[in-house]
Coordinates of C-alpha atoms in Angstrom, one line a residue:
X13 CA -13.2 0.7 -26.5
X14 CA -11.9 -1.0 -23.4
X15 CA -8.7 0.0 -21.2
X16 CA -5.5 -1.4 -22.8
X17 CA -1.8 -0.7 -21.1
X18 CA -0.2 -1.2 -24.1
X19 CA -1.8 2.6 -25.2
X20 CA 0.4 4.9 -24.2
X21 CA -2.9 7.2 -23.3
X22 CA -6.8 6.6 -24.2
X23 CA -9.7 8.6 -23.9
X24 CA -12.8 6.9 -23.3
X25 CA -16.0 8.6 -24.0
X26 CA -15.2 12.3 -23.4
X27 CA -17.8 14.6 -22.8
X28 CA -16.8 18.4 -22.6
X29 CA -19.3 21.0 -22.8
X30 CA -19.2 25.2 -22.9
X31 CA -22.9 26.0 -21.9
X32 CA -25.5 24.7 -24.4
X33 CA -22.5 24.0 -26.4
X34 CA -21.1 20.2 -26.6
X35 CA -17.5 20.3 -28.0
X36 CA -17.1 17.0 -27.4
X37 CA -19.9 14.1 -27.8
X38 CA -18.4 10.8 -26.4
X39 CA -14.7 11.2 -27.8
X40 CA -12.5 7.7 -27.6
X41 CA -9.1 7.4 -29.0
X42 CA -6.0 5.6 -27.9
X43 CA -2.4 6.0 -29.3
X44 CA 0.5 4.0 -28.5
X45 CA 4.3 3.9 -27.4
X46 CA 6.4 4.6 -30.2
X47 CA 3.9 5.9 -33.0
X48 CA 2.6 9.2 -34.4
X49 CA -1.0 9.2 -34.0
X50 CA -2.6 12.1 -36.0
X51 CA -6.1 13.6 -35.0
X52 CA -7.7 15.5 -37.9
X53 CA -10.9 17.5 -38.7
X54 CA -11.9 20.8 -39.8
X55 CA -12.1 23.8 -37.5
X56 CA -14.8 23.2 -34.7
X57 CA -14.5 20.0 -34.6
X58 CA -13.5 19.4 -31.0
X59 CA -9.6 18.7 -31.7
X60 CA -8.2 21.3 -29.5
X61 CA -10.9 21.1 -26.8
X62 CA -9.9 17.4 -26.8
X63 CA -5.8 18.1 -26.7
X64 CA -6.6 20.6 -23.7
X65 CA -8.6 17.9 -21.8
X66 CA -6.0 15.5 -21.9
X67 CA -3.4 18.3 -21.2
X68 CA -5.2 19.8 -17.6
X69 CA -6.2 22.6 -19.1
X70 CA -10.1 22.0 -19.4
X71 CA -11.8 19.2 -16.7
X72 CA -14.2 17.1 -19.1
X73 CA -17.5 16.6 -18.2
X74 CA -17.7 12.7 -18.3
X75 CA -15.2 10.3 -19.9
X76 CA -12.1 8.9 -18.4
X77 CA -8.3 9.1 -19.4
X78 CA -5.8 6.5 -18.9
X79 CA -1.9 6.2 -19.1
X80 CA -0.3 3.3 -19.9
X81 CA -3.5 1.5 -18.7
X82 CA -4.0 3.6 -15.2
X83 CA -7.0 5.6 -15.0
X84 CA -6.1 9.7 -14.3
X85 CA -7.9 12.7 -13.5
X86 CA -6.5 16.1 -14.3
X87 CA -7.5 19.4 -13.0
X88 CA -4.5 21.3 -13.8
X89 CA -1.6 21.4 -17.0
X90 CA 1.0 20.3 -13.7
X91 CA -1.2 17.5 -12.9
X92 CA -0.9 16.4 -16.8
X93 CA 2.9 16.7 -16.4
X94 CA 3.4 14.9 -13.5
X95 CA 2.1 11.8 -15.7
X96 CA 4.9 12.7 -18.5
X97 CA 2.2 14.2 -20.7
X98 CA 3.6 17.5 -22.7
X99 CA 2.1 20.0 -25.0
X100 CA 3.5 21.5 -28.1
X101 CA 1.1 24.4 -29.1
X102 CA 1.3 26.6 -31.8
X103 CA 2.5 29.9 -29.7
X104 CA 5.3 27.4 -28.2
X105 CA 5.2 29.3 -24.9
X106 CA 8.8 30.7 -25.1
X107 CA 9.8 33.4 -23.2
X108 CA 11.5 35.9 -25.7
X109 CA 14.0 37.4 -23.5
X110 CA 15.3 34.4 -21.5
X111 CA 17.7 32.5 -22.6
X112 CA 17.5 28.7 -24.2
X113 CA 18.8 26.7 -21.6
X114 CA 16.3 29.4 -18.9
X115 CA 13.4 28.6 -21.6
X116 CA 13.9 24.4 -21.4
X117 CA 14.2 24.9 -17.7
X118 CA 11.4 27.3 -16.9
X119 CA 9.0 26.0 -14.3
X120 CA 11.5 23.5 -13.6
X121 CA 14.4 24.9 -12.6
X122 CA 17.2 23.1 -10.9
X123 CA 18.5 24.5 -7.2
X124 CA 22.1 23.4 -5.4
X125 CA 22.2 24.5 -1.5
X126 CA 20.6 23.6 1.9
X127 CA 16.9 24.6 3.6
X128 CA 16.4 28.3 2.9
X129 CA 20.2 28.9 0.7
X130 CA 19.1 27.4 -2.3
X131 CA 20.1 29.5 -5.3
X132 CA 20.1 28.1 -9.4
X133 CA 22.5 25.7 -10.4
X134 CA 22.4 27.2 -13.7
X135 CA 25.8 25.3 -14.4
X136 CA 23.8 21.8 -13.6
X137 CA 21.0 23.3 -16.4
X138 CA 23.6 24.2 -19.0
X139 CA 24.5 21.0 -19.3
X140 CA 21.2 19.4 -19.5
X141 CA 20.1 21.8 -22.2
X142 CA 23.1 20.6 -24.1
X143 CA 22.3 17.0 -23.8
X144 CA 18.5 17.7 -24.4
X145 CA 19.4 19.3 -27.7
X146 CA 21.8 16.6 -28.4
X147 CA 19.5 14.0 -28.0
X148 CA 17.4 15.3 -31.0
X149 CA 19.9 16.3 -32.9
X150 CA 19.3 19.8 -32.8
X151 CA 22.3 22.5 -33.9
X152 CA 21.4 25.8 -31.9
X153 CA 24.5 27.9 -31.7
X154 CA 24.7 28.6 -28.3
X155 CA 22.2 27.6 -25.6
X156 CA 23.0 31.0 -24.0
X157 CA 21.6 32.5 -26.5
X158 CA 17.9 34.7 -26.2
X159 CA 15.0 33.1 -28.0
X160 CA 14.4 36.4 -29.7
X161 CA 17.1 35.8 -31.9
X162 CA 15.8 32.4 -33.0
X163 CA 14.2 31.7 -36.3
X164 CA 10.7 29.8 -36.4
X165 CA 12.1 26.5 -37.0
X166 CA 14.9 27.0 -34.2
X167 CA 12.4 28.2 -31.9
X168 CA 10.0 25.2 -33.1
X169 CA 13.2 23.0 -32.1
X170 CA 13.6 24.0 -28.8
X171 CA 9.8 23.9 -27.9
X172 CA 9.9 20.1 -29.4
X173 CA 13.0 19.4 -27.3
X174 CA 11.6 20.6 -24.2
X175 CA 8.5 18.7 -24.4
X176 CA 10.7 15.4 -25.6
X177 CA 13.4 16.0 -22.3
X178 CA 10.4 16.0 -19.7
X179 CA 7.0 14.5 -21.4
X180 CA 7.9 10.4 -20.5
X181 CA 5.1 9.3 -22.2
X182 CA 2.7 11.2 -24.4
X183 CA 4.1 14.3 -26.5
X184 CA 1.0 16.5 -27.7
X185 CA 2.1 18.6 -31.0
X186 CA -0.8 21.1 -32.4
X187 CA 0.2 22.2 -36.1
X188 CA 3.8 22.0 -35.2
X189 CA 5.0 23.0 -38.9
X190 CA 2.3 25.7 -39.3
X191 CA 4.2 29.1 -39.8
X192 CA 7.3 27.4 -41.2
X193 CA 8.7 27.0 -44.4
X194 CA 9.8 24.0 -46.6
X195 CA 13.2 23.5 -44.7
X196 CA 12.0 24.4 -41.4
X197 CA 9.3 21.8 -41.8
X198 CA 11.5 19.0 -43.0
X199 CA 13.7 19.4 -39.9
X200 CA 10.6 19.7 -37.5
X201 CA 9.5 16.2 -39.0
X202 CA 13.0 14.8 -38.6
X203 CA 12.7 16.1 -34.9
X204 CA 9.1 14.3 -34.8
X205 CA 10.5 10.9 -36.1
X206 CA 13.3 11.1 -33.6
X207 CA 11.0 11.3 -30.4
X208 CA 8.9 8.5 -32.1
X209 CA 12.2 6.3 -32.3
X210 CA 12.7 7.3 -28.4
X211 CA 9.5 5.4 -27.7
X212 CA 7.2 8.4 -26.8
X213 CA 3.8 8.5 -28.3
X214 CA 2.9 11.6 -30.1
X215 CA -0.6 12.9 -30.8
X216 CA -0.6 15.1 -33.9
X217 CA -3.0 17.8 -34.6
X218 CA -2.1 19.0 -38.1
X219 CA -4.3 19.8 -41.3
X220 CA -1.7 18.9 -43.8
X221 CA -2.6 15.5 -45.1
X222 CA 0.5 15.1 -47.1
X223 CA 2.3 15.5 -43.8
X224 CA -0.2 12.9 -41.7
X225 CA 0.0 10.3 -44.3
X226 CA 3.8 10.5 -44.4
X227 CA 4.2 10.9 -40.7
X228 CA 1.8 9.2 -39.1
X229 CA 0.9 5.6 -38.2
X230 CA -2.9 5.6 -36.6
X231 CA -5.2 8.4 -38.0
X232 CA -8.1 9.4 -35.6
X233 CA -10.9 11.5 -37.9
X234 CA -13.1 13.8 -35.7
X235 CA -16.2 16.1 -36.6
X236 CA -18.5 18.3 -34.9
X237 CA -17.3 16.7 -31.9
X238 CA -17.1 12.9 -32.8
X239 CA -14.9 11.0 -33.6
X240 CA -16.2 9.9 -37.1
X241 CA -13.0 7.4 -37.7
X242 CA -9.6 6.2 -37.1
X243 CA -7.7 3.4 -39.2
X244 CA -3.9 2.8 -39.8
X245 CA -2.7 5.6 -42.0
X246 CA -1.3 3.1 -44.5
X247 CA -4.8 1.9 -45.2
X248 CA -6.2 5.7 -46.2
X249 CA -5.4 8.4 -48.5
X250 CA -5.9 12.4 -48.6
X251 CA -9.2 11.9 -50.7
X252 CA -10.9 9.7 -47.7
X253 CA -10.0 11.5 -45.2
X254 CA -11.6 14.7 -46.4
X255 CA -14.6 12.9 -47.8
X256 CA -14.8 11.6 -43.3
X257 CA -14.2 15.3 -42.2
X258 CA -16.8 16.7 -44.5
X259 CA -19.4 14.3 -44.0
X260 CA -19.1 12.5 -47.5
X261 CA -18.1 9.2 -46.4
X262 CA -19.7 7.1 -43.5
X263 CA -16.4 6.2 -41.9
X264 CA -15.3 3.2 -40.1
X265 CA -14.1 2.4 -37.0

């Protein structure tokens, strides 16, 4: 695999290890503007140890990364940001007790004043949060509203929204319709096809196949931290797939 800018974000032979343990053995991937590029495998496989590389939150141990055809090195989850790369994980990172506009700014927040009288311009945020919502399509009653009073789905929504509004370039999504139910899910997958038509590229960690096959356009396969596979997800099926994650099939590249 050689460096492309037309990927949104490749991986080139990522090695990450924990001790004598090697999560991940020589891991390249790419996925590009405007697609949903699914990663799947069984537990243990290296998918989250991968996502977390390319997110700041682990170093790797040899392999490069590299956006839009630039070459990056992250050593924090702020440096990943700062190169429009955001993460979706399963706990969402909402705080319960702040509000939703507080929540899509937090970490972020917007000031009005001079040198050392800064204060919020909460009224600049408001209207931000509004558009940010708007610009998926999300319905949330009012963005004043606390988080605790949020179902799944609507708290789902606003962590997918957040991570649309600032991540320019890559959104990372692990299990994003996990705890939710059949409605919940449908709307999350609207929500996913909306941010694909925006042009980001989304990486998709998800063990529903029905859901990768319907959503996705490039499938990467991993196991025990390989990557065993990846094809168009036109050109596969649920049956392959989990004969590549179990070690039945031989794979292709």
């Amino acid at each position: 695999m050689t460096n492309n800018p037309e990927y949104a974000i490749e991986v080139i032979d990522i090695q990450k290890s924990f001790g004598s343990v090697a999560a991940l053995r020589g891991v390249s991937l790419f996925a590009k503007p405007g697609e949903v590029t699914a990663i799947v495998g069984d537990n243990g496989a290296g998918k989250s140890t991968l996502i977390k590389c390319i997110a700041g939150v682990y170093t790797a141990d040899a392999g490069e990364i590299h956006i839009a055809g630039k070459k990056v090195h992250f050593t924090t989850p702020e440096e990943s940001r700062e190169f429009g790369i955001e993460t979706v994980y399963q706990t969402l990172g909402l705080i319960e007790d702040l509000t939703i506009w507080q929540n899509l700014f937090l970490n972020r927040e917007k000031m009005k004043g001079i040198g050392p009288f800064k204060i919020l311009n909460k009224k600049a945020m408001r209207l931000e949060s509004a558009q940010m919502l708007k610009n998926l399509d999300v319905y949330i009653p009012s963005i004043k509203g606390r988080v605790r009073g949020l179902s799944g789905g609507q708290r789902q929504a606003v962590a997918i929204c957040r991570a649309a509004g600032w991540g320019s370039k890559v959104v990372i999504m692990d299990e994003p319709t996990a705890a939710l139910g059949v409605r919940e899910t449908a709307k999350v997958e609207d929500l996913i096809s909306r941010m694909k038509e925006q042009g980001l590229a989304i990486l998709l960690i998800s063990h529903n196949f029905d859901q990768v096959l319907r959503l996705a356009d490039q499938v990467w396969v991993m196991r025990q931290g390989n990557v065993m596979a990846g094809m168009r997800a036109k050109d596969t099926s649920g049956d392959e797939l989990v004969a590549l994650i179990t070690g039945a099939s031989a794979g292709k590249k």
